[in-house]
């Protein structure tokens, strides 16, 4: 295969897989983060933090910094950034590759109930009393809506104030099976709420729900745009980057 030189990659990240790719990149490449999580300080590539200012801002950035490949390795639910990446690529004529993490699949003993949005989620949650939310910060906006029969445990990257019907735990994966078991046990969790991130780092909670015969309310994945090339694992991305030189 004829090698095409890629001089400068803009890697859009914010998840463990993206960081694994960033660790392989040399100083001419740029790793971009939204600024919601930790910023690594031990990478050889350049790290930039914060939004670009929409599609036009991203397209300008790509042109001004001489990027010749946009690599979207954002979280599967970061649909806006993925959309912007594909649109900016079209505007600038630079290719956009995407790492699309495969979704988790329910096993025969799983009771997964897919919900499309917050309204469907709240309706599906009505029969339960002790939900564990693992959706990030979104539920924080709804703490005043918690029904009297429920006590929510909400796990996010950082600790936030809860209220008399909600406790917020700050914790970052990867999570260990035995710790997840203890969390469910001590908090008497009766339903799990999760995105379908497909990440091995957060998968043990699903195993615990399975062991306990507990339902999981799964927030439907957003539809992501078609990139010039899609990959399904970090290894595939690294192979492709090697192939292009
Ligand atoms: P989003 O809704 O798709 O993006 C919102 C805005 O944040 C984008 O329009 C962009 O701002 C900025 N942004 C997002 N990713 C960026 C990046 N890598 N570099 C620079 N700017 C970025 O994203 P989100 O769901 O809020 O997630 C934010 C970040 O957290 C993403 O990078 C994602 O990988 C990571 N993350 C998300 C989740 C999740 O569940 N959504 C979970 C774990 C990690 P401008 O339009 O101004 O450029």
Coordinates of C-alpha atoms and ligand atoms in Angstrom, one line a residue:
X1 CA 0.0 0.0 0.0
X2 CA 1.3 3.4 -0.9
X3 CA 2.1 5.5 2.1
X4 CA 0.4 8.9 2.5
X5 CA 2.3 11.2 4.9
X6 CA 0.2 12.5 7.7
X7 CA 2.2 15.4 9.2
X8 CA -0.2 16.7 11.9
X9 CA -3.1 14.9 13.5
X10 CA -5.8 16.6 15.6
X11 CA -6.9 13.9 18.0
X12 CA -10.3 14.7 19.7
X13 CA -10.4 12.9 23.0
X14 CA -11.7 12.9 26.5
X15 CA -11.8 9.1 27.0
X16 CA -9.3 6.4 28.0
X17 CA -9.0 5.1 24.4
X18 CA -8.2 8.5 23.1
X19 CA -5.5 8.9 25.7
X20 CA -4.0 5.6 24.7
X21 CA -3.7 6.9 21.1
X22 CA -2.4 10.3 22.4
X23 CA 0.4 8.4 24.2
X24 CA 1.8 7.2 20.9
X25 CA 1.8 10.6 19.1
X26 CA 4.9 12.7 18.7
X27 CA 5.3 16.4 19.4
X28 CA 4.0 17.6 16.0
X29 CA 0.5 16.2 16.8
X30 CA -2.3 17.8 18.9
X31 CA -4.5 16.1 21.5
X32 CA -7.6 18.1 22.2
X33 CA -9.8 18.0 25.3
X34 CA -13.1 19.8 26.1
X35 CA -11.8 20.5 29.6
X36 CA -14.2 18.5 31.7
X37 CA -11.8 15.9 33.0
X38 CA -8.2 15.6 33.9
X39 CA -5.6 17.0 31.6
X40 CA -2.6 14.7 31.1
X41 CA 0.8 16.4 31.6
X42 CA 3.1 13.5 30.5
X43 CA 2.4 13.4 26.8
X44 CA 4.9 14.0 24.0
X45 CA 2.2 15.5 21.8
X46 CA 0.8 19.0 22.3
X47 CA -2.3 19.1 24.5
X48 CA -5.0 21.8 24.0
X49 CA -8.0 22.3 26.2
X50 CA -11.5 23.9 25.5
X51 CA -14.0 24.2 22.7
X52 CA -13.1 25.5 19.3
X53 CA -16.3 27.6 18.9
X54 CA -18.4 25.3 16.8
X55 CA -17.8 24.0 13.3
X56 CA -16.3 27.2 11.9
X57 CA -14.0 27.5 14.9
X58 CA -12.8 24.0 14.4
X59 CA -12.3 24.5 10.7
X60 CA -10.3 27.6 11.3
X61 CA -8.1 25.8 13.9
X62 CA -7.5 23.0 11.4
X63 CA -6.4 25.4 8.7
X64 CA -4.3 27.6 10.9
X65 CA -2.4 24.8 12.6
X66 CA -1.8 22.8 9.4
X67 CA -3.8 19.7 10.5
X68 CA -4.0 17.1 7.8
X69 CA -6.1 14.5 9.7
X70 CA -8.9 14.9 12.2
X71 CA -9.2 11.8 14.4
X72 CA -12.4 11.7 16.4
X73 CA -11.9 9.5 19.5
X74 CA -14.5 11.2 21.7
X75 CA -17.0 9.4 23.8
X76 CA -19.9 7.7 21.9
X77 CA -22.3 10.1 23.5
X78 CA -20.3 13.2 22.6
X79 CA -22.4 13.5 19.4
X80 CA -22.0 17.3 18.9
X81 CA -18.2 17.1 18.8
X82 CA -18.4 14.1 16.4
X83 CA -20.8 16.0 14.2
X84 CA -18.6 19.1 14.2
X85 CA -15.5 17.0 13.3
X86 CA -17.1 15.6 10.2
X87 CA -18.5 18.9 9.1
X88 CA -15.2 20.8 9.7
X89 CA -13.4 18.0 7.7
X90 CA -15.8 18.6 4.8
X91 CA -15.2 22.4 5.0
X92 CA -11.4 22.1 5.0
X93 CA -11.0 19.1 2.8
X94 CA -9.1 17.3 5.5
X95 CA -10.1 13.6 6.2
X96 CA -11.9 12.7 9.4
X97 CA -11.3 9.3 10.9
X98 CA -13.4 8.1 13.8
X99 CA -12.9 5.5 16.6
X100 CA -16.4 4.2 17.1
X101 CA -16.5 2.0 20.2
X102 CA -18.8 -1.1 19.8
X103 CA -21.8 -1.0 22.1
X104 CA -22.3 -3.5 25.0
X105 CA -24.7 -6.3 24.1
X106 CA -27.1 -7.7 26.7
X107 CA -26.7 -11.4 27.6
X108 CA -29.6 -13.9 28.1
X109 CA -29.8 -13.1 31.8
X110 CA -29.8 -9.4 31.4
X111 CA -32.9 -7.2 31.9
X112 CA -31.9 -4.1 29.9
X113 CA -34.6 -1.5 29.1
X114 CA -33.6 1.1 26.6
X115 CA -34.8 4.7 27.1
X116 CA -34.5 7.4 24.5
X117 CA -34.4 10.5 26.7
X118 CA -34.8 11.9 30.2
X119 CA -38.6 11.8 30.1
X120 CA -38.6 8.1 29.1
X121 CA -36.0 7.4 31.8
X122 CA -38.1 9.0 34.6
X123 CA -41.2 7.1 33.5
X124 CA -39.3 3.8 33.5
X125 CA -37.7 4.6 36.9
X126 CA -41.1 5.1 38.6
X127 CA -41.4 1.6 40.2
X128 CA -37.9 1.8 41.8
X129 CA -36.7 3.2 45.0
X130 CA -32.9 3.2 45.1
X131 CA -31.5 4.0 41.6
X132 CA -27.8 4.3 40.9
X133 CA -27.2 6.9 38.1
X134 CA -24.0 6.5 36.1
X135 CA -24.8 9.1 33.4
X136 CA -22.4 11.8 34.4
X137 CA -23.6 15.2 35.5
X138 CA -27.0 15.4 33.6
X139 CA -29.1 14.1 36.5
X140 CA -27.8 17.0 38.7
X141 CA -30.2 19.3 36.9
X142 CA -33.1 17.2 38.1
X143 CA -32.4 16.8 41.8
X144 CA -35.5 18.9 42.7
X145 CA -37.7 16.4 40.7
X146 CA -36.9 13.3 42.8
X147 CA -40.1 11.7 43.9
X148 CA -40.7 11.1 47.6
X149 CA -40.4 7.3 47.3
X150 CA -36.9 7.5 45.8
X151 CA -33.4 8.0 47.0
X152 CA -30.9 8.5 44.2
X153 CA -27.2 7.7 44.3
X154 CA -25.5 9.6 41.5
X155 CA -21.9 8.8 40.4
X156 CA -20.1 11.5 38.5
X157 CA -16.4 12.3 37.9
X158 CA -16.4 14.8 40.7
X159 CA -18.4 15.3 43.9
X160 CA -21.3 17.7 43.8
X161 CA -23.7 18.8 46.5
X162 CA -26.8 16.4 46.6
X163 CA -29.9 17.0 48.7
X164 CA -32.0 15.0 51.3
X165 CA -33.0 12.6 48.5
X166 CA -29.7 12.3 46.6
X167 CA -26.1 11.6 47.4
X168 CA -23.5 12.4 44.7
X169 CA -20.4 10.2 44.7
X170 CA -17.3 11.4 42.8
X171 CA -15.3 8.5 41.2
X172 CA -13.3 7.8 38.1
X173 CA -13.0 4.5 36.4
X174 CA -11.8 1.9 35.9
X175 CA -14.0 0.3 38.4
X176 CA -13.3 -3.1 40.0
X177 CA -16.0 -5.7 40.2
X178 CA -15.6 -6.2 44.0
X179 CA -16.0 -2.4 44.6
X180 CA -19.0 -2.3 42.4
X181 CA -20.6 -5.2 44.3
X182 CA -20.0 -3.4 47.6
X183 CA -21.5 -0.1 46.2
X184 CA -24.7 -1.9 45.1
X185 CA -24.9 -3.8 48.4
X186 CA -24.3 -1.0 50.9
X187 CA -26.6 1.4 49.1
X188 CA -29.3 -1.2 48.5
X189 CA -29.5 -0.3 44.8
X190 CA -32.5 -1.7 43.0
X191 CA -32.0 -0.3 39.5
X192 CA -28.9 0.8 37.5
X193 CA -29.0 3.7 35.0
X194 CA -26.3 3.7 32.4
X195 CA -25.2 4.9 29.0
X196 CA -24.1 2.2 26.6
X197 CA -20.5 3.4 26.5
X198 CA -19.0 0.0 25.5
X199 CA -16.0 0.7 27.8
X200 CA -14.3 -2.1 29.7
X201 CA -13.4 0.4 32.4
X202 CA -17.1 0.8 33.4
X203 CA -18.4 -2.6 32.5
X204 CA -18.3 -4.3 36.0
X205 CA -21.4 -2.5 37.1
X206 CA -23.4 -4.5 34.4
X207 CA -22.0 -7.7 35.8
X208 CA -23.2 -6.8 39.3
X209 CA -26.7 -5.9 37.9
X210 CA -26.7 -9.3 36.2
X211 CA -25.7 -11.1 39.4
X212 CA -28.4 -9.4 41.4
X213 CA -31.1 -9.9 38.6
X214 CA -31.5 -6.2 38.5
X215 CA -32.9 -4.1 35.6
X216 CA -30.7 -1.7 33.8
X217 CA -32.1 1.4 32.2
X218 CA -29.9 2.1 29.2
X219 CA -29.8 5.5 27.6
X220 CA -30.0 5.0 23.8
X221 CA -26.8 5.8 21.9
X222 CA -26.9 9.0 19.8
X223 CA -26.6 8.5 16.0
X224 CA -23.1 9.5 15.0
X225 CA -22.1 10.9 11.6
X226 CA -20.3 8.9 9.0
X227 CA -16.6 9.6 9.0
X228 CA -14.2 9.0 6.1
X229 CA -12.9 5.9 7.9
X230 CA -14.3 4.2 11.0
X231 CA -12.3 2.0 13.4
X232 CA -13.6 -0.2 16.2
X233 CA -10.5 -0.5 18.4
X234 CA -7.5 1.5 19.4
X235 CA -5.3 -1.2 17.8
X236 CA -7.0 -0.6 14.5
X237 CA -6.4 3.1 14.7
X238 CA -2.7 2.7 15.6
X239 CA -2.3 0.2 12.7
X240 CA -3.9 2.7 10.3
X241 CA -1.7 5.6 11.5
X242 CA 1.4 3.4 11.0
X243 CA 0.1 2.6 7.5
X244 CA -0.2 6.2 6.5
X245 CA 3.4 6.9 7.7
Ligands
LIG1 P1 -20.4 17.2 23.1 O1 -21.8 17.5 23.6 O2 -20.3 16.4 21.9 O3 -19.6 18.5 22.8 C1 -20.0 19.8 23.3 C2 -18.9 20.8 23.0 O4 -17.8 20.6 23.8 C3 -18.4 20.7 21.6 O5 -19.3 21.4 20.7 C4 -17.1 21.4 21.7 O6 -17.2 22.8 21.8 C5 -16.6 20.9 23.1 N1 -15.8 19.7 23.0 C6 -16.2 18.4 23.1 N2 -15.2 17.5 23.0 C7 -14.1 18.3 22.7 C8 -12.7 18.0 22.5 N3 -12.2 16.7 22.6 N4 -11.9 19.0 22.3 C9 -12.3 20.3 22.3 N5 -13.6 20.6 22.5 C10 -14.5 19.6 22.7 O7 -19.5 16.5 24.2 P2 -19.9 16.1 25.7 O8 -20.8 15.0 25.7 O9 -20.3 17.4 26.5 O10 -18.5 15.6 26.2 C11 -17.4 16.5 26.4 C12 -16.1 15.8 26.4 O11 -16.1 14.8 27.4 C13 -15.9 15.0 25.1 O12 -14.6 15.3 24.7 C14 -16.0 13.6 25.4 O13 -15.1 12.7 24.7 C15 -15.8 13.5 26.9 N6 -16.7 12.6 27.6 C16 -18.0 12.6 27.4 C17 -18.8 11.7 28.0 C18 -20.3 11.6 27.8 O14 -21.0 10.8 28.3 N7 -20.8 12.5 26.9 C19 -18.3 10.7 28.9 C20 -16.9 10.7 29.1 C21 -16.1 11.6 28.5 P3 -17.1 23.7 20.6 O15 -18.3 23.6 19.8 O16 -16.9 25.1 21.2 O17 -15.8 23.3 19.8

